[in-house]
Coordinates of C-alpha atoms in Angstrom, one line a residue:
M1 CA -36.9 -12.6 -12.4
P2 CA -33.5 -10.8 -12.0
Y3 CA -31.4 -11.7 -9.1
N4 CA -31.6 -8.8 -6.8
E5 CA -33.0 -5.3 -6.2
R6 CA -30.1 -3.6 -8.0
S7 CA -30.9 -5.4 -11.2
K8 CA -34.6 -4.7 -11.1
H9 CA -34.0 -1.0 -11.9
V10 CA -32.4 -1.8 -15.2
T11 CA -34.6 -4.6 -16.4
Q12 CA -38.0 -3.1 -16.8
G13 CA -40.0 -2.9 -20.0
V14 CA -38.1 -1.9 -23.2
T15 CA -34.9 -1.5 -21.1
R16 CA -35.3 -5.1 -19.9
S17 CA -35.6 -6.3 -23.5
A18 CA -32.5 -4.5 -24.6
N19 CA -30.6 -5.6 -21.6
R20 CA -31.4 -9.3 -22.4
A21 CA -30.5 -8.9 -26.0
M22 CA -27.0 -7.7 -25.1
Y23 CA -26.6 -10.7 -22.9
Y24 CA -27.9 -13.1 -25.5
A25 CA -25.2 -11.8 -27.8
M26 CA -22.6 -13.0 -25.3
G27 CA -24.1 -16.5 -25.0
Y28 CA -26.4 -16.1 -22.1
R29 CA -29.5 -18.3 -21.8
D30 CA -32.8 -17.6 -20.2
E31 CA -31.9 -19.4 -17.0
D32 CA -28.8 -17.2 -16.6
F33 CA -31.0 -14.1 -15.7
D34 CA -31.9 -15.7 -12.4
K35 CA -28.2 -15.9 -11.4
P36 CA -26.0 -13.3 -9.7
M37 CA -23.9 -11.1 -12.0
V38 CA -20.5 -11.2 -10.4
G39 CA -17.8 -8.7 -11.6
V40 CA -14.2 -10.0 -11.9
A41 CA -11.9 -7.0 -11.9
N42 CA -8.8 -8.5 -13.6
G43 CA -5.5 -6.7 -13.1
H44 CA -3.5 -9.0 -15.5
S45 CA -0.9 -7.2 -17.7
T46 CA 2.6 -7.8 -19.0
I47 CA 3.7 -4.4 -17.8
T48 CA 5.0 -5.8 -14.5
P49 CA 5.9 -9.2 -13.0
C50 CA 3.6 -8.3 -10.2
N51 CA 0.6 -8.7 -12.5
A52 CA 2.0 -11.0 -15.2
G53 CA 0.8 -14.1 -13.4
L54 CA -2.8 -13.0 -12.8
Q55 CA -4.6 -14.5 -15.7
R56 CA -4.6 -18.0 -14.5
L57 CA -6.1 -16.7 -11.2
A58 CA -8.8 -14.9 -13.1
D59 CA -9.6 -18.1 -15.0
A60 CA -9.8 -20.0 -11.7
A61 CA -12.2 -17.4 -10.3
I62 CA -14.4 -17.4 -13.4
E63 CA -14.7 -21.2 -13.4
A64 CA -15.5 -21.2 -9.7
I65 CA -18.1 -18.5 -10.0
R66 CA -19.8 -20.4 -12.8
R67 CA -19.8 -23.7 -10.9
C68 CA -21.5 -21.9 -8.0
G69 CA -24.4 -20.9 -10.2
A70 CA -23.4 -17.3 -10.9
N71 CA -22.3 -15.3 -14.0
A72 CA -18.8 -14.0 -14.2
Q73 CA -18.5 -10.6 -15.9
V74 CA -14.8 -9.9 -16.5
F75 CA -13.3 -6.5 -17.1
G76 CA -9.7 -5.2 -17.2
V77 CA -8.1 -2.9 -14.6
P78 CA -5.1 -0.8 -15.4
T79 CA -1.8 -0.9 -13.5
V80 CA 1.6 0.7 -13.6
S81 CA 4.9 -0.8 -12.3
D82 CA 6.3 1.2 -9.4
G83 CA 9.6 -0.7 -9.7
I84 CA 10.0 0.1 -13.4
A85 CA 8.9 3.7 -13.0
M86 CA 11.0 4.4 -9.9
G87 CA 13.3 7.3 -10.2
T88 CA 11.7 8.6 -13.4
E89 CA 9.0 11.0 -14.3
G90 CA 6.8 8.0 -14.8
M91 CA 6.7 7.5 -11.0
K92 CA 4.5 10.6 -10.8
Y93 CA 1.7 8.3 -12.2
S94 CA 1.9 5.7 -9.4
L95 CA -0.3 7.3 -6.8
V96 CA -2.5 8.7 -9.5
S97 CA -3.0 5.1 -10.6
R98 CA -4.6 4.3 -7.3
E99 CA -7.4 6.8 -8.1
V100 CA -7.6 5.5 -11.7
I101 CA -8.0 1.9 -10.5
A102 CA -10.6 2.8 -8.0
D103 CA -12.5 4.9 -10.5
S104 CA -12.3 2.3 -13.2
I105 CA -13.7 -0.5 -11.0
E106 CA -16.4 1.7 -9.6
T107 CA -17.4 2.8 -13.1
C108 CA -17.8 -0.8 -14.3
V109 CA -19.6 -2.2 -11.3
N110 CA -22.1 0.6 -11.0
A111 CA -22.6 1.1 -14.7
Q112 CA -23.5 -2.6 -15.1
W113 CA -25.3 -2.9 -11.7
M114 CA -23.3 -6.0 -10.7
D115 CA -24.4 -8.1 -7.8
G116 CA -20.9 -8.8 -6.5
L117 CA -17.3 -8.1 -7.1
L118 CA -14.0 -10.0 -7.0
V119 CA -10.9 -7.9 -7.5
I120 CA -7.6 -9.5 -8.5
G121 CA -4.5 -7.3 -8.3
G122 CA -0.7 -7.4 -7.9
C123 CA 1.4 -4.2 -7.9
D124 CA 1.3 -1.7 -5.0
K125 CA -1.7 0.5 -6.0
N126 CA -3.9 -2.4 -7.1
M127 CA -4.7 -3.1 -3.4
P128 CA -5.7 0.3 -2.1
G129 CA -7.4 1.2 -5.4
G130 CA -9.3 -2.0 -5.5
M131 CA -10.4 -1.7 -1.8
M132 CA -11.5 2.0 -2.3
A133 CA -13.7 0.8 -5.1
I134 CA -15.1 -2.0 -3.1
A135 CA -16.0 0.4 -0.3
R136 CA -17.6 2.9 -2.7
C137 CA -19.7 0.3 -4.5
N138 CA -20.7 -1.6 -1.4
V139 CA -21.9 -4.7 -3.1
P140 CA -20.6 -8.1 -1.7
S141 CA -16.9 -8.2 -2.5
I142 CA -13.7 -10.0 -1.9
Y143 CA -10.1 -9.1 -2.7
V144 CA -7.8 -11.7 -4.2
Y145 CA -4.1 -10.7 -4.0
G146 CA -2.0 -12.1 -7.0
G147 CA 0.7 -13.3 -4.7
T148 CA 4.3 -12.6 -3.8
V149 CA 7.3 -13.3 -5.9
K150 CA 9.8 -15.9 -4.6
P151 CA 13.1 -14.5 -3.5
G152 CA 16.1 -14.4 -5.8
H153 CA 19.5 -15.8 -4.7
Y154 CA 23.1 -14.9 -5.2
K155 CA 26.1 -15.8 -3.2
G156 CA 24.1 -17.3 -0.4
K157 CA 21.8 -14.3 0.1
D158 CA 18.1 -13.8 -0.6
L159 CA 17.4 -11.0 -3.0
T160 CA 14.5 -8.7 -3.7
I161 CA 13.9 -5.7 -5.9
V162 CA 15.4 -3.5 -3.2
S163 CA 18.7 -5.4 -3.5
A164 CA 19.1 -3.9 -7.1
F165 CA 18.5 -0.3 -5.9
E166 CA 20.9 -0.7 -3.0
A167 CA 23.5 -2.2 -5.3
V168 CA 23.5 1.0 -7.3
G169 CA 24.8 2.9 -4.2
E170 CA 27.3 0.1 -3.4
F171 CA 28.7 0.0 -6.9
T172 CA 29.1 3.7 -7.3
A173 CA 30.8 3.8 -3.8
G174 CA 33.3 1.2 -5.1
R175 CA 32.1 -1.3 -2.5
M176 CA 30.8 -3.8 -5.2
S177 CA 32.3 -5.3 -8.4
E178 CA 30.6 -4.8 -11.7
E179 CA 30.1 -8.5 -12.0
D180 CA 28.2 -8.7 -8.7
F181 CA 26.2 -5.7 -9.6
K182 CA 25.0 -7.2 -12.8
E183 CA 24.3 -10.6 -11.3
I184 CA 22.1 -9.0 -8.6
E185 CA 20.2 -7.2 -11.3
R186 CA 19.7 -10.4 -13.2
R187 CA 18.8 -12.6 -10.2
C188 CA 16.8 -10.4 -7.8
I189 CA 13.4 -11.1 -9.4
P190 CA 13.2 -14.8 -10.5
G191 CA 9.6 -14.8 -11.9
S192 CA 6.0 -13.5 -11.5
G193 CA 4.6 -12.1 -8.3
S194 CA 4.8 -8.9 -6.3
C195 CA 8.0 -7.6 -4.5
G196 CA 8.9 -10.1 -1.9
G197 CA 9.7 -8.2 1.3
M198 CA 7.1 -6.6 3.6
Y199 CA 6.9 -3.8 1.0
T200 CA 3.7 -2.0 0.0
A201 CA 2.0 -4.8 -2.0
N202 CA 2.6 -7.4 0.7
T203 CA 1.8 -4.9 3.4
M204 CA -1.6 -4.0 2.0
S205 CA -2.6 -7.6 1.0
S206 CA -1.6 -8.8 4.5
S207 CA -3.7 -6.1 6.1
F208 CA -6.7 -7.2 4.0
E209 CA -6.7 -10.5 5.9
A210 CA -7.0 -8.6 9.1
L211 CA -9.6 -6.3 7.6
G212 CA -11.8 -9.3 6.8
M213 CA -11.9 -8.7 3.1
S214 CA -9.5 -11.5 2.0
L215 CA -9.2 -15.1 2.9
L216 CA -6.7 -16.1 5.6
Y217 CA -3.3 -17.3 4.4
S218 CA -3.9 -15.8 0.9
S219 CA -1.6 -12.8 1.2
T220 CA 1.7 -14.7 1.7
Q221 CA 1.3 -17.3 -1.0
A222 CA 3.6 -17.1 -3.9
N223 CA 2.1 -16.4 -7.3
P224 CA 3.6 -19.4 -9.2
D225 CA 2.3 -21.9 -6.6
D226 CA -0.8 -24.0 -7.1
E227 CA -2.1 -23.1 -3.7
K228 CA -2.6 -19.5 -5.0
V229 CA -4.9 -20.8 -7.7
E230 CA -6.8 -23.0 -5.2
S231 CA -7.2 -20.1 -2.8
T232 CA -8.5 -17.9 -5.6
A233 CA -11.2 -20.5 -6.5
Q234 CA -12.1 -20.7 -2.8
A235 CA -12.4 -16.9 -2.7
A236 CA -14.9 -17.0 -5.5
R237 CA -17.0 -19.6 -3.7
V238 CA -17.0 -17.5 -0.6
L239 CA -18.0 -14.5 -2.5
V240 CA -21.1 -16.2 -4.1
E241 CA -22.2 -17.2 -0.6
A242 CA -21.7 -13.6 0.6
I243 CA -23.9 -12.4 -2.2
K244 CA -26.6 -14.9 -1.2
K245 CA -26.3 -13.7 2.5
G246 CA -26.1 -10.0 1.5
I247 CA -22.8 -9.4 3.4
K248 CA -21.6 -6.0 2.1
P249 CA -18.2 -4.3 2.5
R250 CA -19.4 -1.6 4.8
D251 CA -20.7 -4.3 7.1
I252 CA -17.1 -5.4 7.4
I253 CA -14.9 -2.3 6.9
T254 CA -15.7 -0.6 10.2
R255 CA -13.5 1.5 12.5
E256 CA -12.7 -1.6 14.5
A257 CA -11.8 -3.6 11.4
I258 CA -9.5 -0.8 10.2
E259 CA -7.8 -0.7 13.6
N260 CA -7.2 -4.5 13.2
A261 CA -5.6 -3.9 9.8
V262 CA -3.4 -1.2 11.2
S263 CA -2.4 -3.3 14.2
L264 CA -1.4 -6.1 11.8
I265 CA 0.6 -3.6 9.7
M266 CA 2.5 -2.5 12.9
A267 CA 3.1 -6.1 13.9
V268 CA 4.6 -7.1 10.5
G269 CA 6.7 -3.9 10.1
G270 CA 4.8 -2.7 7.0
S271 CA 5.2 0.1 4.5
T272 CA 4.8 3.8 5.3
N273 CA 2.4 3.9 2.3
A274 CA -0.2 2.0 4.4
V275 CA -0.8 5.3 6.3
L276 CA -1.8 7.1 3.1
H277 CA -3.8 4.2 1.8
Y278 CA -5.8 3.5 4.9
L279 CA -6.8 7.1 5.2
A280 CA -8.2 6.8 1.7
I281 CA -9.9 3.4 2.3
A282 CA -11.5 4.7 5.5
H283 CA -12.8 7.7 3.6
A284 CA -14.2 5.5 0.9
A285 CA -16.0 3.4 3.5
G286 CA -17.3 6.4 5.4
V287 CA -15.3 5.5 8.5
R288 CA -13.7 8.2 10.8
W289 CA -10.0 7.5 10.8
T290 CA -7.2 10.1 11.1
I291 CA -3.5 10.2 10.9
D292 CA -3.3 10.4 14.8
D293 CA -5.0 7.1 15.0
F294 CA -1.9 5.4 13.5
E295 CA 0.2 6.8 16.3
R296 CA -2.4 5.6 18.9
V297 CA -2.2 2.1 17.5
R298 CA 1.7 2.2 17.2
R299 CA 2.1 2.8 20.9
R300 CA 0.3 -0.4 21.9
V301 CA 1.3 -2.9 19.2
P302 CA 4.8 -4.4 19.0
V303 CA 6.7 -5.4 15.9
L304 CA 6.7 -9.2 15.9
C305 CA 8.1 -10.1 12.4
D306 CA 11.7 -9.9 11.2
L307 CA 11.0 -9.0 7.6
K308 CA 12.7 -7.0 4.9
P309 CA 13.5 -4.2 4.2
S310 CA 15.1 -3.7 7.6
G311 CA 14.8 -7.3 8.7
R312 CA 16.1 -10.7 7.4
Y313 CA 13.1 -12.5 5.8
V314 CA 10.6 -12.3 2.9
A315 CA 6.9 -13.1 2.6
T316 CA 7.4 -16.7 1.6
D317 CA 9.4 -17.2 4.8
L318 CA 6.5 -15.7 6.8
H319 CA 4.1 -18.0 5.0
R320 CA 6.0 -21.1 6.0
A321 CA 6.2 -19.8 9.6
G322 CA 2.4 -19.6 9.9
G323 CA 1.5 -16.6 7.8
I324 CA -0.7 -13.7 8.7
P325 CA -3.1 -15.8 10.7
Q326 CA -0.4 -16.7 13.1
V327 CA 0.4 -13.0 13.7
L328 CA -3.3 -12.2 14.0
K329 CA -3.8 -15.0 16.6
I330 CA -1.0 -13.7 18.8
L331 CA -2.5 -10.2 18.6
L332 CA -5.9 -11.5 19.4
V333 CA -5.1 -13.6 22.5
N334 CA -3.2 -10.6 23.8
G335 CA -6.1 -8.2 23.5
L336 CA -4.7 -6.3 20.5
L337 CA -7.5 -7.2 18.0
H338 CA -11.2 -6.8 17.9
G339 CA -12.1 -10.5 17.4
D340 CA -15.8 -9.8 17.0
C341 CA -15.4 -8.0 13.6
L342 CA -17.3 -9.6 10.7
T343 CA -15.3 -11.1 7.8
I344 CA -16.4 -11.9 4.2
T345 CA -17.0 -15.6 5.2
G346 CA -19.8 -14.5 7.5
R347 CA -17.9 -15.5 10.5
T348 CA -16.1 -13.3 13.0
L349 CA -12.3 -12.8 12.9
A350 CA -12.0 -14.7 16.1
Q351 CA -13.9 -17.6 14.7
E352 CA -11.7 -17.7 11.6
L353 CA -8.6 -17.9 13.9
A354 CA -10.1 -20.5 16.3
D355 CA -7.8 -23.3 15.1
V356 CA -4.6 -21.2 14.8
P357 CA -2.1 -21.8 17.7
A358 CA -1.7 -19.0 20.2
Q359 CA 2.0 -19.1 20.0
P360 CA 4.4 -19.1 17.1
R361 CA 6.2 -22.4 16.3
A362 CA 9.6 -22.9 18.1
D363 CA 11.3 -24.1 14.9
Q364 CA 11.2 -20.6 13.2
D365 CA 12.4 -17.1 14.0
V366 CA 10.4 -15.1 11.4
I367 CA 7.6 -14.4 14.0
C368 CA 8.6 -13.5 17.5
P369 CA 6.5 -14.4 20.6
I370 CA 4.9 -11.3 22.1
E371 CA 7.1 -11.7 25.2
R372 CA 10.2 -11.2 23.1
P373 CA 9.1 -8.8 20.3
L374 CA 11.5 -7.4 17.7
Y375 CA 10.5 -4.0 18.9
P376 CA 8.2 -3.1 21.8
H377 CA 6.2 -0.6 19.8
G378 CA 5.1 -0.2 16.2
H379 CA 7.5 1.2 13.6
L380 CA 5.3 3.8 11.7
A381 CA 5.6 6.9 13.8
I382 CA 3.7 10.2 13.1
L383 CA 6.1 13.1 13.6
K384 CA 4.9 16.7 14.0
G385 CA 6.6 20.0 14.5
N386 CA 7.0 23.3 12.7
L387 CA 8.1 21.4 9.6
A388 CA 5.0 19.2 9.6
P389 CA 2.1 20.6 11.6
E390 CA -0.3 18.3 9.9
G391 CA 2.1 15.3 10.4
A392 CA 4.7 13.3 8.6
V393 CA 5.4 9.5 8.5
A394 CA 8.7 7.9 9.7
K395 CA 9.6 4.2 9.7
I396 CA 11.8 3.9 12.8
T397 CA 12.7 0.3 13.0
G398 CA 16.1 -1.0 12.0
L399 CA 18.0 2.0 13.4
K400 CA 20.3 2.2 16.3
N401 CA 19.3 5.8 17.1
P402 CA 16.3 7.2 15.2
S403 CA 17.3 10.9 15.8
I404 CA 19.5 13.4 14.2
T405 CA 20.1 17.2 14.2
G406 CA 22.1 18.4 11.2
P407 CA 22.5 20.9 8.4
A408 CA 19.9 20.8 5.7
R409 CA 20.9 19.8 2.1
V410 CA 18.1 21.2 0.1
F411 CA 16.9 19.8 -3.3
D412 CA 13.8 20.8 -5.3
S413 CA 13.5 17.5 -7.0
E414 CA 14.4 13.8 -6.5
E415 CA 16.8 13.9 -9.5
A416 CA 18.8 16.7 -8.0
A417 CA 19.2 14.8 -4.7
M418 CA 20.1 11.6 -6.4
E419 CA 22.9 13.3 -8.3
A420 CA 24.4 14.7 -5.2
I421 CA 24.2 11.4 -3.3
L422 CA 25.9 9.5 -6.1
A423 CA 28.5 12.2 -6.5
D424 CA 29.5 11.9 -2.8
R425 CA 28.3 15.4 -1.9
I426 CA 26.3 14.2 1.1
R427 CA 28.2 13.7 4.3
P428 CA 27.5 12.0 7.6
G429 CA 25.3 14.2 9.8
D430 CA 23.5 15.9 6.9
V431 CA 19.7 16.0 6.6
V432 CA 18.7 15.8 2.9
V433 CA 15.5 17.8 2.1
I434 CA 13.7 16.7 -1.1
R435 CA 10.7 19.0 -1.7
Y436 CA 8.1 20.0 -4.4
E437 CA 7.5 16.2 -4.7
G438 CA 4.2 16.2 -2.8
P439 CA 0.7 15.3 -4.1
K440 CA 0.2 18.7 -5.8
G441 CA 3.8 19.8 -6.3
G442 CA 5.2 16.7 -8.0
P443 CA 2.5 16.2 -8.9
G444 CA 1.9 12.6 -7.8
M445 CA 4.0 12.2 -4.7
R446 CA 6.8 10.1 -6.1
E447 CA 8.5 7.4 -4.0
M448 CA 12.1 8.0 -3.1
L449 CA 13.5 4.5 -3.3
G450 CA 16.4 5.6 -5.5
P451 CA 17.8 8.2 -3.1
T452 CA 17.1 6.2 0.1
S453 CA 18.7 3.1 -1.4
A454 CA 21.7 5.1 -2.6
I455 CA 22.2 6.4 0.9
I456 CA 22.1 2.9 2.3
G457 CA 24.4 1.7 -0.4
K458 CA 26.9 4.4 0.4
G459 CA 26.9 3.2 4.0
L460 CA 25.1 6.3 5.3
G461 CA 21.9 4.8 6.4
E462 CA 22.6 5.4 10.2
S463 CA 24.2 8.8 9.8
V464 CA 22.2 10.8 7.2
G465 CA 18.5 11.9 7.5
L466 CA 16.1 12.5 4.7
I467 CA 12.8 14.3 4.7
T468 CA 10.4 14.9 1.9
D469 CA 6.8 15.7 1.0
G470 CA 7.0 12.8 -1.4
R471 CA 6.6 9.1 -0.4
F472 CA 8.8 6.2 0.2
S473 CA 8.8 2.7 -1.3
G474 CA 7.8 0.0 1.0
G475 CA 11.4 -1.2 0.5
T476 CA 12.8 1.9 2.1
W477 CA 14.5 2.0 5.5
G478 CA 16.8 4.4 7.3
M479 CA 16.4 7.7 9.1
V480 CA 13.8 8.9 6.6
V481 CA 10.6 10.9 7.0
G482 CA 8.0 11.3 4.3
H483 CA 4.5 12.6 3.7
V484 CA 5.5 16.0 5.2
A485 CA 2.4 18.0 5.3
P486 CA 1.5 20.7 4.4
E487 CA 3.7 20.1 1.3
A488 CA 6.1 22.7 -0.1
Y489 CA 4.0 23.5 -3.1
V490 CA 1.1 24.8 -1.0
G491 CA 3.5 26.9 1.2
G492 CA 4.3 24.4 3.9
T493 CA 7.3 25.2 6.1
L494 CA 9.4 22.7 3.9
A495 CA 9.3 25.4 1.2
L496 CA 11.1 27.8 3.5
V497 CA 14.1 25.6 4.4
Q498 CA 17.5 27.0 3.2
E499 CA 20.8 25.2 2.7
G500 CA 22.6 24.8 6.0
D501 CA 19.6 25.4 8.2
S502 CA 19.6 23.1 11.3
I503 CA 16.9 20.4 11.2
T504 CA 16.0 17.9 13.9
I505 CA 14.4 14.5 13.3
D506 CA 13.7 12.8 16.6
A507 CA 11.5 9.7 16.6
H508 CA 11.7 9.5 20.4
R509 CA 10.0 12.8 20.8
L510 CA 7.9 12.4 17.6
L511 CA 9.4 15.7 16.4
L512 CA 10.3 17.2 13.0
Q513 CA 11.6 20.6 13.6
L514 CA 13.3 23.4 11.6
N515 CA 15.6 25.2 14.1
V516 CA 15.0 28.7 12.8
P517 CA 13.4 31.6 14.7
D518 CA 9.8 32.3 14.0
E519 CA 10.6 35.8 13.0
E520 CA 12.9 34.6 10.3
L521 CA 10.4 32.0 9.1
A522 CA 7.8 34.8 8.8
R523 CA 10.2 36.9 6.7
R524 CA 10.9 33.9 4.4
R525 CA 7.2 33.1 4.1
A526 CA 6.4 36.7 3.0
A527 CA 9.0 36.4 0.2
W528 CA 8.0 32.9 -0.9
R529 CA 6.1 32.5 -4.2
Q530 CA 4.4 29.3 -5.4
P531 CA 6.2 27.8 -8.4
P532 CA 4.2 27.4 -11.6
P533 CA 2.6 23.9 -12.1
R534 CA 4.7 21.4 -13.7
Y535 CA 1.8 20.0 -15.7
T536 CA -1.1 22.0 -17.1
R537 CA -2.9 19.3 -19.2
G538 CA -3.8 15.6 -18.9
V539 CA -4.2 13.3 -15.9
L540 CA -1.3 14.8 -13.8
A541 CA -2.7 18.3 -14.1
K542 CA -6.2 16.9 -13.2
F543 CA -4.7 15.1 -10.2
A544 CA -2.8 18.2 -9.0
K545 CA -6.0 20.3 -9.1
L546 CA -8.1 17.8 -7.2
V547 CA -5.8 16.1 -4.7
G548 CA -5.8 17.0 -1.1
S549 CA -3.2 16.8 1.7
A550 CA -1.2 13.6 2.4
S551 CA -2.3 13.9 6.0
Q552 CA -5.8 13.1 4.8
G553 CA -4.8 10.4 2.3
A554 CA -4.1 12.4 -0.8
L555 CA -7.8 12.1 -1.8
T556 CA -9.3 13.4 -5.0
D557 CA -12.9 13.2 -3.8
D558 CA -12.5 15.3 -0.7
R559 CA -15.9 14.8 0.9
L560 CA -15.9 16.1 4.5
F561 CA -17.7 14.3 7.2
D562 CA -20.6 16.2 8.8

């Protein structure tokens, strides 16, 4: 008999005969039809170092699945490299790839009626795309993160991919020699693995431990290390047991579990992209979660980890200091986690953390004790005002004074803003506005790591603000506000800003305000006309037509809750 109820629907009569014939062609034997069919969604590719080291993890998962008496069914999952595409037209495909990844995995799992799913991914959108598919398919599943890259080194400093972007600003400002600039480029990424700071990939993978969908300690392991292979094999074994027990993703991904994940993101100082992605994951899981919930969590959870981009350390340092479980245990014992949430192991989060010390080790300073947090409240603030009535996202740590009122310097594309920054046309006190880069207007909501890193490299990080309807890389820091909604392309107030207008960014008051009278804004709105779409064919045109507001996760399957 086939393994479970899903399989029975496709193994009756003539259909069953044809079904078996296809499997016989792949080397299956009669006894294999009594075993679970486990999908392995393999994100391996040589497009990016984030995914270049995944094949040996897939091989370990396949072998472990077979040893556990199940059948591994391997299929490929596409990826793009945010780091390589950054600052180019190709970056418009990055957020689109989240949807493509989710759709690809869902298509394979549901078309072949798989009994379980193990997703292996590396670059930024692999995590949310994979988790969205896991929630949609709702068969027993586990996420295996490909692992972080080890830091590069030059002149006694740890380097990451952001080091290269910031070096551009320093070099053009005459603050760095050409020799140092080239050496940083060569040395900042020493091998395979995802970007090393608490950027988007490490943020999302870390949060999956808190969510209960990945094994503890797995998100801060380095891709080249043997423990990453061993952890992957263990994940496969845990998954086969979850299939036997019938533990499904929507049993795990509850509102309380998402709150745990977001609490962890606040504690580690994670990426602004997590806001966008958890709105989408919650939607896929059928969980009520809004942009205002992030602000609610931020107010009660402190930042405990001193991690890049605004801090000193990288993910491998966090791993040596106790990893994500140490951070989770601190939150748990201080009443900041729901310990009774189920995990993929079949045990609760509190049970999983039972043997982890309640206090961080004294011989490290990556993880702060809760009595002496890095910051007393979380770092991802939701700002609102007449520029963002639906909300905008600001990362407010690492700044001496996260507020500014200054004249708007208005640009209708990332490229135009970057040219002005590198040409020294931006002055202290300015507020840079980059618009028509939102989900529909871009389309694709590009990340602005180039302009923000150039501002930092020019020494303007504390004195220049930047707002955009686009996104930021997890490597961004500074006085920056993204995800402004409604976006300019649909007539949001951002479209009405004129050169020299006064703009206020005030994280203390959670305010993003255009200081222009309502009557003048009404006059401008009446005169505004929507620009023609930048793409009229292909995947970007399709995305622009389907995508919703960033304040709801930039979803392309916009099902409203009853």
